[in-house]
CSV table of C-alpha atoms in Angstrom, one decimal:
chain,number,residue,atom,x,y,z
A,1335,MET,CA,0.0,0.0,0.0
A,1336,PRO,CA,-0.9,2.7,0.8
A,1337,GLY,CA,2.6,1.3,-0.9
A,1338,ARG,CA,8.6,-0.9,1.3
A,1339,THR,CA,17.5,-4.9,5.6
A,1340,ALA,CA,17.5,-3.2,8.8
A,1341,GLY,CA,20.9,-2.4,10.3
A,1342,LYS,CA,23.2,-3.4,7.4
A,1343,ARG,CA,23.8,-0.2,5.6
A,1344,ASN,CA,26.0,2.6,6.7
A,1345,ARG,CA,24.4,5.8,7.8
A,1346,VAL,CA,24.5,8.2,5.0
A,1347,ARG,CA,26.9,11.1,4.4
A,1348,ILE,CA,26.3,14.8,4.3
A,1349,ILE,CA,28.9,16.2,1.8
A,1350,GLY,CA,28.1,19.9,1.4
A,1351,ALA,CA,27.7,22.7,3.9
A,1352,VAL,CA,26.4,26.3,3.7
A,1353,ALA,CA,26.4,29.0,6.3
A,1354,VAL,CA,23.0,30.4,7.2
A,1355,ALA,CA,22.2,33.9,8.3
A,1356,ALA,CA,22.5,35.6,11.6
A,1357,SER,CA,22.0,32.5,13.8
A,1358,ALA,CA,25.1,30.6,14.4
A,1359,SER,CA,23.6,27.3,13.3
A,1360,LEU,CA,24.6,25.3,10.2
A,1361,ALA,CA,22.3,23.7,7.7
A,1362,LEU,CA,24.1,21.0,5.7
A,1363,THR,CA,23.2,20.1,2.2
A,1364,ALA,CA,23.8,16.6,1.0
A,1365,CYS,CA,24.0,15.8,-2.7
A,1366,GLY,CA,21.9,12.7,-2.6
A,1367,SER,CA,24.1,11.3,0.1
A,1368,THR,CA,23.0,10.6,3.6
A,1369,LYS,CA,26.0,9.8,5.7
A,1370,ASP,CA,26.6,11.9,8.8
A,1371,THR,CA,29.6,14.2,9.2
A,1372,ALA,CA,30.8,15.6,12.5
A,1373,GLY,CA,29.6,19.1,13.4
A,1374,SER,CA,26.6,18.9,11.1
A,1375,THR,CA,23.9,19.6,13.7
A,1376,SER,CA,22.0,22.8,14.1
A,1377,GLU,CA,21.8,24.7,17.4
A,1378,GLY,CA,18.8,22.8,18.6
A,1379,GLY,CA,20.7,19.5,18.4
A,1380,GLY,CA,17.8,17.6,16.8
A,1381,THR,CA,16.6,16.3,20.1
A,1382,GLY,CA,13.0,15.8,21.3
A,1383,LYS,CA,10.1,13.4,21.0
A,1384,VAL,CA,9.0,12.2,17.5
A,1385,GLY,CA,5.4,11.2,16.7
A,1386,VAL,CA,4.8,8.3,14.3
A,1387,VAL,CA,1.4,8.2,12.6
A,1388,LEU,CA,0.3,5.0,10.8
A,1389,PRO,CA,-2.4,4.8,8.1
A,1390,LEU,CA,-3.8,1.5,9.2
A,1391,LEU,CA,-3.0,-1.8,11.0
A,1392,THR,CA,-5.2,-4.2,9.1
A,1393,SER,CA,-2.5,-5.0,6.5
A,1394,PRO,CA,0.4,-7.3,7.3
A,1395,PHE,CA,2.6,-4.8,5.5
A,1396,TRP,CA,1.8,-2.0,8.0
A,1397,GLN,CA,1.9,-4.4,10.9
A,1398,SER,CA,5.5,-5.2,9.9
A,1399,TYR,CA,6.3,-1.5,9.5
A,1400,ASN,CA,4.9,-0.9,12.9
A,1401,ASP,CA,7.1,-3.6,14.4
A,1402,TYR,CA,10.2,-2.1,12.7
A,1403,VAL,CA,9.5,1.5,13.9
A,1404,PRO,CA,10.8,1.2,17.5
A,1405,LYS,CA,13.8,-0.9,16.4
A,1406,MET,CA,14.8,1.6,13.8
A,1407,ALA,CA,14.1,4.6,16.1
A,1408,LYS,CA,16.5,3.1,18.6
A,1409,SER,CA,19.2,2.3,16.0
A,1410,GLN,CA,19.0,5.9,14.7
A,1411,GLY,CA,19.0,7.5,18.1
A,1412,VAL,CA,15.4,8.8,17.8
A,1413,ASP,CA,13.1,9.2,20.8
A,1414,ALA,CA,9.9,8.0,19.1
A,1415,LEU,CA,6.5,7.9,20.9
A,1416,LYS,CA,4.2,4.9,20.6
A,1417,THR,CA,2.8,4.8,17.1
A,1418,VAL,CA,-0.7,6.1,16.4
A,1419,ASN,CA,-3.1,4.3,14.1
A,1420,SER,CA,-5.4,6.4,11.9
A,1421,ASN,CA,-7.5,3.4,11.0
A,1422,SER,CA,-7.9,4.2,7.3
A,1423,ASP,CA,-9.6,7.5,8.1
A,1424,PRO,CA,-8.0,10.6,6.5
A,1425,SER,CA,-9.9,12.9,8.8
A,1426,GLN,CA,-8.8,10.9,11.8
A,1427,GLN,CA,-5.2,11.2,10.6
A,1428,ILE,CA,-5.4,15.0,10.7
A,1429,THR,CA,-6.7,14.8,14.3
A,1430,ASP,CA,-3.9,12.4,15.1
A,1431,ILE,CA,-1.3,14.8,13.8
A,1432,ASN,CA,-2.8,17.6,15.8
A,1433,ASN,CA,-2.9,15.5,19.0
A,1434,GLU,CA,0.8,14.6,18.5
A,1435,LEU,CA,1.7,18.3,18.0
A,1436,ASN,CA,-0.2,19.2,21.2
A,1437,GLN,CA,1.9,16.7,23.0
A,1438,GLY,CA,4.9,18.8,22.0
A,1439,VAL,CA,6.6,16.5,19.6
A,1440,LYS,CA,9.6,18.0,17.8
A,1441,GLY,CA,9.3,15.8,14.7
A,1442,LEU,CA,6.6,13.7,12.9
A,1443,VAL,CA,6.9,10.7,10.7
A,1444,VAL,CA,3.6,10.2,8.9
A,1445,ALA,CA,2.3,7.7,6.3
A,1446,PRO,CA,-0.4,9.7,4.5
A,1447,LEU,CA,-3.8,8.1,3.7
A,1448,ASP,CA,-4.8,10.8,1.2
A,1449,SER,CA,-2.3,12.8,-0.8
A,1450,ALA,CA,-4.5,15.9,-0.9
A,1451,ALA,CA,-6.1,15.7,2.6
A,1452,ILE,CA,-2.8,15.4,4.4
A,1453,GLU,CA,-2.0,19.1,3.5
A,1454,ALA,CA,-4.1,20.2,6.5
A,1455,GLY,CA,-2.0,18.2,8.9
A,1456,LEU,CA,1.3,19.4,7.3
A,1457,ASP,CA,0.2,23.0,7.6
A,1458,GLN,CA,-0.5,22.5,11.3
A,1459,ALA,CA,3.0,21.1,11.7
A,1460,GLU,CA,4.6,23.9,9.7
A,1461,ARG,CA,2.9,26.6,11.8
A,1462,LYS,CA,4.4,25.0,14.9
A,1463,GLY,CA,7.8,24.7,13.3
A,1464,VAL,CA,7.8,20.9,13.5
A,1465,PRO,CA,9.4,19.0,10.5
A,1466,VAL,CA,7.6,16.1,8.9
A,1467,VAL,CA,8.8,13.1,7.0
A,1468,ALA,CA,6.2,11.3,4.8
A,1469,VAL,CA,6.5,7.6,4.4
A,1470,ASP,CA,5.1,5.5,1.5
A,1471,VAL,CA,2.8,8.2,0.1
A,1472,ALA,CA,3.9,11.6,-1.2
A,1473,PRO,CA,1.6,14.6,-0.4
A,1474,ASP,CA,0.2,16.7,-3.3
A,1475,LYS,CA,0.9,19.9,-1.3
A,1476,GLY,CA,2.4,20.9,2.0
A,1477,LYS,CA,5.8,21.0,3.5
A,1478,VAL,CA,7.8,17.8,4.2
A,1479,ALA,CA,11.5,17.4,4.8
A,1480,MET,CA,11.6,14.2,2.7
A,1481,VAL,CA,9.3,11.5,1.3
A,1482,VAL,CA,10.6,8.0,2.0
A,1483,ARG,CA,9.1,5.8,-0.7
A,1484,ALA,CA,9.8,3.4,-3.5
A,1485,ASN,CA,9.1,4.2,-7.1
A,1486,ASN,CA,5.5,3.3,-7.5
A,1487,VAL,CA,5.5,3.8,-11.2
A,1488,SER,CA,8.0,1.0,-11.4
A,1489,TYR,CA,5.5,-1.2,-9.4
A,1490,GLY,CA,2.9,-0.9,-12.2
A,1491,GLU,CA,5.5,-1.4,-14.9
A,1492,LYS,CA,7.1,-4.5,-13.3
A,1493,ALA,CA,3.6,-6.1,-13.0
A,1494,CYS,CA,2.8,-5.2,-16.6
A,1495,GLN,CA,6.1,-6.6,-17.9
A,1496,TYR,CA,5.7,-9.9,-15.9
A,1497,LEU,CA,2.1,-10.5,-17.0
A,1498,GLY,CA,2.9,-9.4,-20.6
A,1499,GLU,CA,5.8,-11.8,-20.9
A,1500,HIS,CA,3.7,-14.7,-19.5
A,1501,ILE,CA,0.3,-14.1,-21.2
A,1502,THR,CA,0.2,-13.8,-25.0
A,1503,SER,CA,-3.3,-12.4,-25.2
A,1504,GLY,CA,-6.5,-12.0,-23.3
A,1505,LYS,CA,-8.0,-10.2,-20.3
A,1506,VAL,CA,-6.1,-9.0,-17.2
A,1507,VAL,CA,-7.4,-7.0,-14.3
A,1508,GLN,CA,-5.7,-4.6,-12.0
A,1509,ILE,CA,-7.2,-4.5,-8.5
A,1510,MET,CA,-6.3,-0.8,-7.8
A,1511,GLY,CA,-5.6,1.1,-4.6
A,1512,ASP,CA,-7.3,4.3,-3.6
A,1513,LEU,CA,-6.9,6.8,-6.4
A,1514,ALA,CA,-7.0,9.6,-3.7
A,1515,SER,CA,-3.5,8.3,-3.0
A,1516,VAL,CA,-0.6,9.1,-5.3
A,1517,ASN,CA,0.4,5.4,-4.9
A,1518,GLY,CA,-2.8,4.2,-6.3
A,1519,ARG,CA,-2.6,6.6,-9.2
A,1520,ASP,CA,1.0,5.9,-10.0
A,1521,ARG,CA,0.6,2.1,-10.0
A,1522,SER,CA,-2.7,2.2,-12.0
A,1523,GLU,CA,-1.5,4.7,-14.6
A,1524,ALA,CA,1.8,3.0,-15.1
A,1525,PHE,CA,0.3,-0.5,-15.5
A,1526,ARG,CA,-2.3,0.8,-18.0
A,1527,ALA,CA,0.2,2.7,-20.0
A,1528,CYS,CA,2.7,-0.1,-20.1
A,1529,VAL,CA,0.2,-2.6,-21.3
A,1530,LYS,CA,-1.1,-0.3,-24.0
A,1531,LYS,CA,2.4,0.4,-25.3
A,1532,ASN,CA,4.0,-3.0,-25.0
A,1533,PHE,CA,1.3,-5.7,-24.9
A,1534,PRO,CA,-1.6,-4.5,-27.1
A,1535,LYS,CA,-3.1,-8.0,-27.2
A,1536,LEU,CA,-3.9,-7.7,-23.5
A,1537,LYS,CA,-7.2,-6.1,-22.5
A,1538,VAL,CA,-7.0,-4.3,-19.1
A,1539,LEU,CA,-10.0,-4.5,-16.8
A,1540,GLU,CA,-10.0,-2.5,-13.6
A,1541,ILE,CA,-11.4,-2.8,-10.0
A,1542,PRO,CA,-11.2,0.4,-7.9
A,1543,ALA,CA,-10.9,-1.3,-4.5
A,1544,LYS,CA,-9.6,1.7,-2.4
A,1545,TRP,CA,-7.2,-0.6,-0.3
A,1546,GLU,CA,-10.4,-2.4,1.0
A,1547,SER,CA,-10.3,-6.2,1.1
A,1548,ASP,CA,-14.1,-6.6,1.1
A,1549,THR,CA,-14.5,-4.3,-1.9
A,1550,ALA,CA,-11.8,-6.3,-3.8
A,1551,ALA,CA,-13.5,-9.6,-3.1
A,1552,SER,CA,-17.0,-8.5,-4.1
A,1553,GLN,CA,-15.9,-6.7,-7.2
A,1554,LEU,CA,-13.6,-9.5,-8.3
A,1555,SER,CA,-16.4,-12.0,-7.9
A,1556,THR,CA,-18.7,-9.9,-10.1
A,1557,LEU,CA,-16.0,-9.4,-12.7
A,1558,LEU,CA,-15.2,-13.2,-12.8
A,1559,ASN,CA,-18.9,-14.0,-13.4
A,1560,ALA,CA,-18.8,-11.8,-16.5
A,1561,ASN,CA,-15.2,-12.7,-17.5
A,1562,PRO,CA,-14.5,-16.4,-16.6
A,1563,ASP,CA,-11.7,-16.3,-19.3
A,1564,LEU,CA,-9.6,-13.9,-17.2
A,1565,LYS,CA,-5.9,-14.6,-17.7
A,1566,GLY,CA,-4.1,-12.4,-15.2
A,1567,ILE,CA,-4.4,-10.3,-12.1
A,1568,TYR,CA,-2.4,-7.4,-10.8
A,1569,MET,CA,-3.0,-6.7,-7.1
A,1570,GLN,CA,-1.7,-3.3,-6.0
A,1571,ALA,CA,-1.5,-4.3,-2.3
A,1572,GLY,CA,-1.0,-7.9,-1.3
A,1573,GLY,CA,-1.4,-7.0,2.3
A,1574,VAL,CA,-5.2,-6.3,1.8
A,1575,TYR,CA,-5.9,-8.0,-1.5
A,1576,LEU,CA,-4.1,-11.4,-1.3
A,1577,ALA,CA,-6.4,-13.3,1.0
A,1578,PRO,CA,-9.7,-12.1,-0.6
A,1579,THR,CA,-8.4,-12.7,-4.1
A,1580,LEU,CA,-7.2,-16.3,-3.4
A,1581,GLN,CA,-10.5,-17.0,-1.6
A,1582,THR,CA,-12.6,-15.7,-4.4
A,1583,LEU,CA,-10.6,-17.7,-7.0
A,1584,LYS,CA,-10.9,-20.8,-4.9
A,1585,SER,CA,-14.6,-20.4,-4.4
A,1586,LYS,CA,-15.1,-20.4,-8.2
A,1587,GLY,CA,-12.7,-23.2,-8.9
A,1588,LEU,CA,-10.2,-20.9,-10.6
A,1589,LEU,CA,-7.3,-21.2,-8.2
A,1590,LYS,CA,-4.9,-23.4,-10.2
A,1591,LYS,CA,-1.3,-23.9,-9.4
A,1592,ALA,CA,1.3,-22.1,-11.5
A,1593,GLY,CA,2.4,-24.2,-14.4
A,1594,THR,CA,-0.9,-26.1,-14.7
A,1595,ALA,CA,-3.7,-25.6,-17.2
A,1596,GLY,CA,-6.1,-22.8,-16.3
A,1597,HIS,CA,-3.7,-21.0,-14.0
A,1598,ILE,CA,-4.4,-17.3,-13.7
A,1599,ALA,CA,-1.1,-15.4,-13.5
A,1600,ILE,CA,-1.0,-13.1,-10.5
A,1601,VAL,CA,1.5,-10.3,-9.6
A,1602,SER,CA,1.2,-8.5,-6.3
A,1603,ASN,CA,2.8,-5.6,-4.4
A,1604,ASP,CA,4.1,-5.5,-0.8
A,1605,GLY,CA,6.6,-8.3,-0.2
A,1606,ILE,CA,4.9,-9.7,2.9
A,1607,PRO,CA,5.6,-13.3,4.1
A,1608,GLN,CA,2.1,-14.4,3.1
A,1609,GLU,CA,2.9,-13.4,-0.5
A,1610,PHE,CA,6.2,-15.3,-0.4
A,1611,ASP,CA,4.3,-18.4,0.9
A,1612,ALA,CA,1.8,-18.1,-2.0
A,1613,ILE,CA,4.6,-17.9,-4.5
A,1614,ARG,CA,6.2,-21.0,-3.1
A,1615,LYS,CA,2.8,-22.8,-3.3
A,1616,GLY,CA,2.3,-21.6,-6.9
A,1617,GLU,CA,-0.9,-19.7,-6.0
A,1618,ILE,CA,0.6,-16.4,-7.2
A,1619,ASP,CA,3.6,-15.8,-9.5
A,1620,ALA,CA,5.4,-12.7,-8.3
A,1621,THR,CA,5.3,-9.6,-6.0
A,1622,VAL,CA,7.2,-6.4,-5.8
A,1623,SER,CA,8.9,-6.2,-2.4
A,1624,GLN,CA,8.0,-2.8,-0.9
A,1625,PRO,CA,10.7,-2.2,1.8
A,1626,ALA,CA,8.9,-2.0,5.1
A,1627,ASP,CA,12.2,-2.2,7.0
A,1628,LEU,CA,13.8,0.6,5.0
A,1629,TYR,CA,10.7,2.8,5.3
A,1630,ALA,CA,11.1,2.7,9.1
A,1631,GLN,CA,14.9,3.0,9.0
A,1632,TYR,CA,15.1,6.0,6.7
A,1633,GLY,CA,11.9,7.6,8.0
A,1634,MET,CA,13.8,7.8,11.3
A,1635,TYR,CA,17.0,8.8,9.7
A,1636,TYR,CA,15.4,11.7,7.8
A,1637,ILE,CA,13.3,13.0,10.7
A,1638,LYS,CA,16.4,13.2,12.8
A,1639,ALA,CA,18.3,15.0,10.1
A,1640,ALA,CA,15.4,17.4,9.6
A,1641,MET,CA,15.4,18.1,13.4
A,1642,GLU,CA,19.1,18.8,13.2
A,1643,GLY,CA,18.6,21.3,10.3
A,1644,LYS,CA,20.1,19.1,7.6
A,1645,THR,CA,18.8,19.3,4.0
A,1646,PHE,CA,19.4,17.2,0.9
A,1647,LYS,CA,19.7,17.5,-2.9
A,1648,PRO,CA,18.6,15.2,-5.7
A,1649,GLY,CA,21.0,12.5,-6.7
A,1650,PRO,CA,22.1,9.0,-5.9
A,1651,THR,CA,22.6,7.9,-2.3
A,1652,ASP,CA,25.0,5.4,-0.7
A,1653,HIS,CA,22.1,3.0,0.1
A,1654,ASP,CA,21.1,2.0,-3.4
A,1655,SER,CA,18.5,4.6,-3.9
A,1656,THR,CA,18.0,8.0,-5.6
A,1657,ILE,CA,16.7,11.2,-4.2
A,1658,VAL,CA,14.5,12.9,-6.8
A,1659,LYS,CA,12.6,16.2,-6.9
A,1660,LEU,CA,8.8,15.7,-7.5
A,1661,PRO,CA,6.8,18.0,-9.7
A,1662,ASN,CA,5.6,19.8,-6.6
A,1663,GLY,CA,9.1,20.5,-5.5
A,1664,ILE,CA,9.2,18.0,-2.7
A,1665,LEU,CA,12.2,15.7,-2.4
A,1666,GLU,CA,11.7,11.9,-2.4
A,1667,ASP,CA,14.2,9.2,-1.6
A,1668,GLN,CA,13.1,6.3,-3.9
A,1669,LEU,CA,14.2,3.1,-2.2
A,1670,PRO,CA,14.8,-0.1,-4.1
A,1671,ALA,CA,11.9,-2.5,-4.5
A,1672,PRO,CA,12.9,-5.8,-6.2
A,1673,LEU,CA,10.6,-8.2,-8.1
A,1674,VAL,CA,10.2,-11.5,-6.3
A,1675,THR,CA,9.4,-14.7,-8.1
A,1676,LYS,CA,9.9,-18.4,-7.4
A,1677,ASP,CA,13.6,-17.9,-8.5
A,1678,ASN,CA,14.5,-15.6,-5.6
A,1679,VAL,CA,11.7,-16.0,-3.1
A,1680,ASP,CA,14.0,-17.6,-0.6
A,1681,ASP,CA,16.6,-14.8,-0.7
A,1682,PRO,CA,17.4,-14.1,3.0
A,1683,LYS,CA,18.0,-10.4,2.2
A,1684,LEU,CA,14.3,-9.9,1.5
A,1685,TRP,CA,12.7,-8.3,4.6
A,1686,GLY,CA,9.7,-10.7,4.1
A,1687,ASN,CA,12.0,-13.6,4.9
A,1688,THR,CA,13.2,-11.9,8.2
A,1689,VAL,CA,9.9,-11.6,10.0
A,1690,LYS,CA,7.7,-14.3,11.5
């Protein structure tokens, strides 16, 4: 979802420095690099409580991210409060942000539910001088120090390429996320455009499921009744769509093992252990591993850096990612998100193989 190995990469390096006006503090500028240099903190020292706001906890992906948060906060030297769950409600998320600010937090790490609605919460934080790092979803507007996210366009493209290479022609459906989220829009548009350009013999059907498992199940059931010849499925969030999709296929006698006649090719997004098990069983074919561990790790890194007055520039980092400037001017660290198939599903480096 709504869109990503702890402790094994060196902390990133700040390589440029500029003096700021009248205050004696320094703000360091890193050209895509994120490794600390001595003497790089501002006068405030970057200390203080940090609030962490989650979008939901009904997905195994976000459950894993939630588990990683205190571990990564400790490893990065961040004093993080207990996480707050907005329970899939954008309005509640704004209230949660305000509550954290009223507790006097000096930094916020937020996974936005709605790319537009989150602006109200970001404005509240800016008025109080509290820096914010956004995780998984980029805001359409508002001030954030950094977005920690994987390239969601590549998610849709990787799913398209896999299905296109394994299905010569026929119908495929993408079970989409919430289009109020930039993640849902990026994945949907990229998949659609890639199929149109590269695999014109595929016909794309779509289910707008809003990151809701019940919606995915009911709409997929209806779609299959009208299209029993479906050849492929792209699930934009395995954490919420995997179980209902497999249950729906099974109930209709359409859950066939990969490599056997009648198998519907399935590509997912998230990289949770349940998806890996489904790949091993031949129930689905592939998933894009969204780095839950790195989301927590670099969310904590960047909020600490922001509290210390550090800033960054677009460019490659030393942790296999690239910082890019989004069209709205916000910086985003695009972390790696590999495609996982039966060939590499047992790779111990994948975070989905490190959790129970």
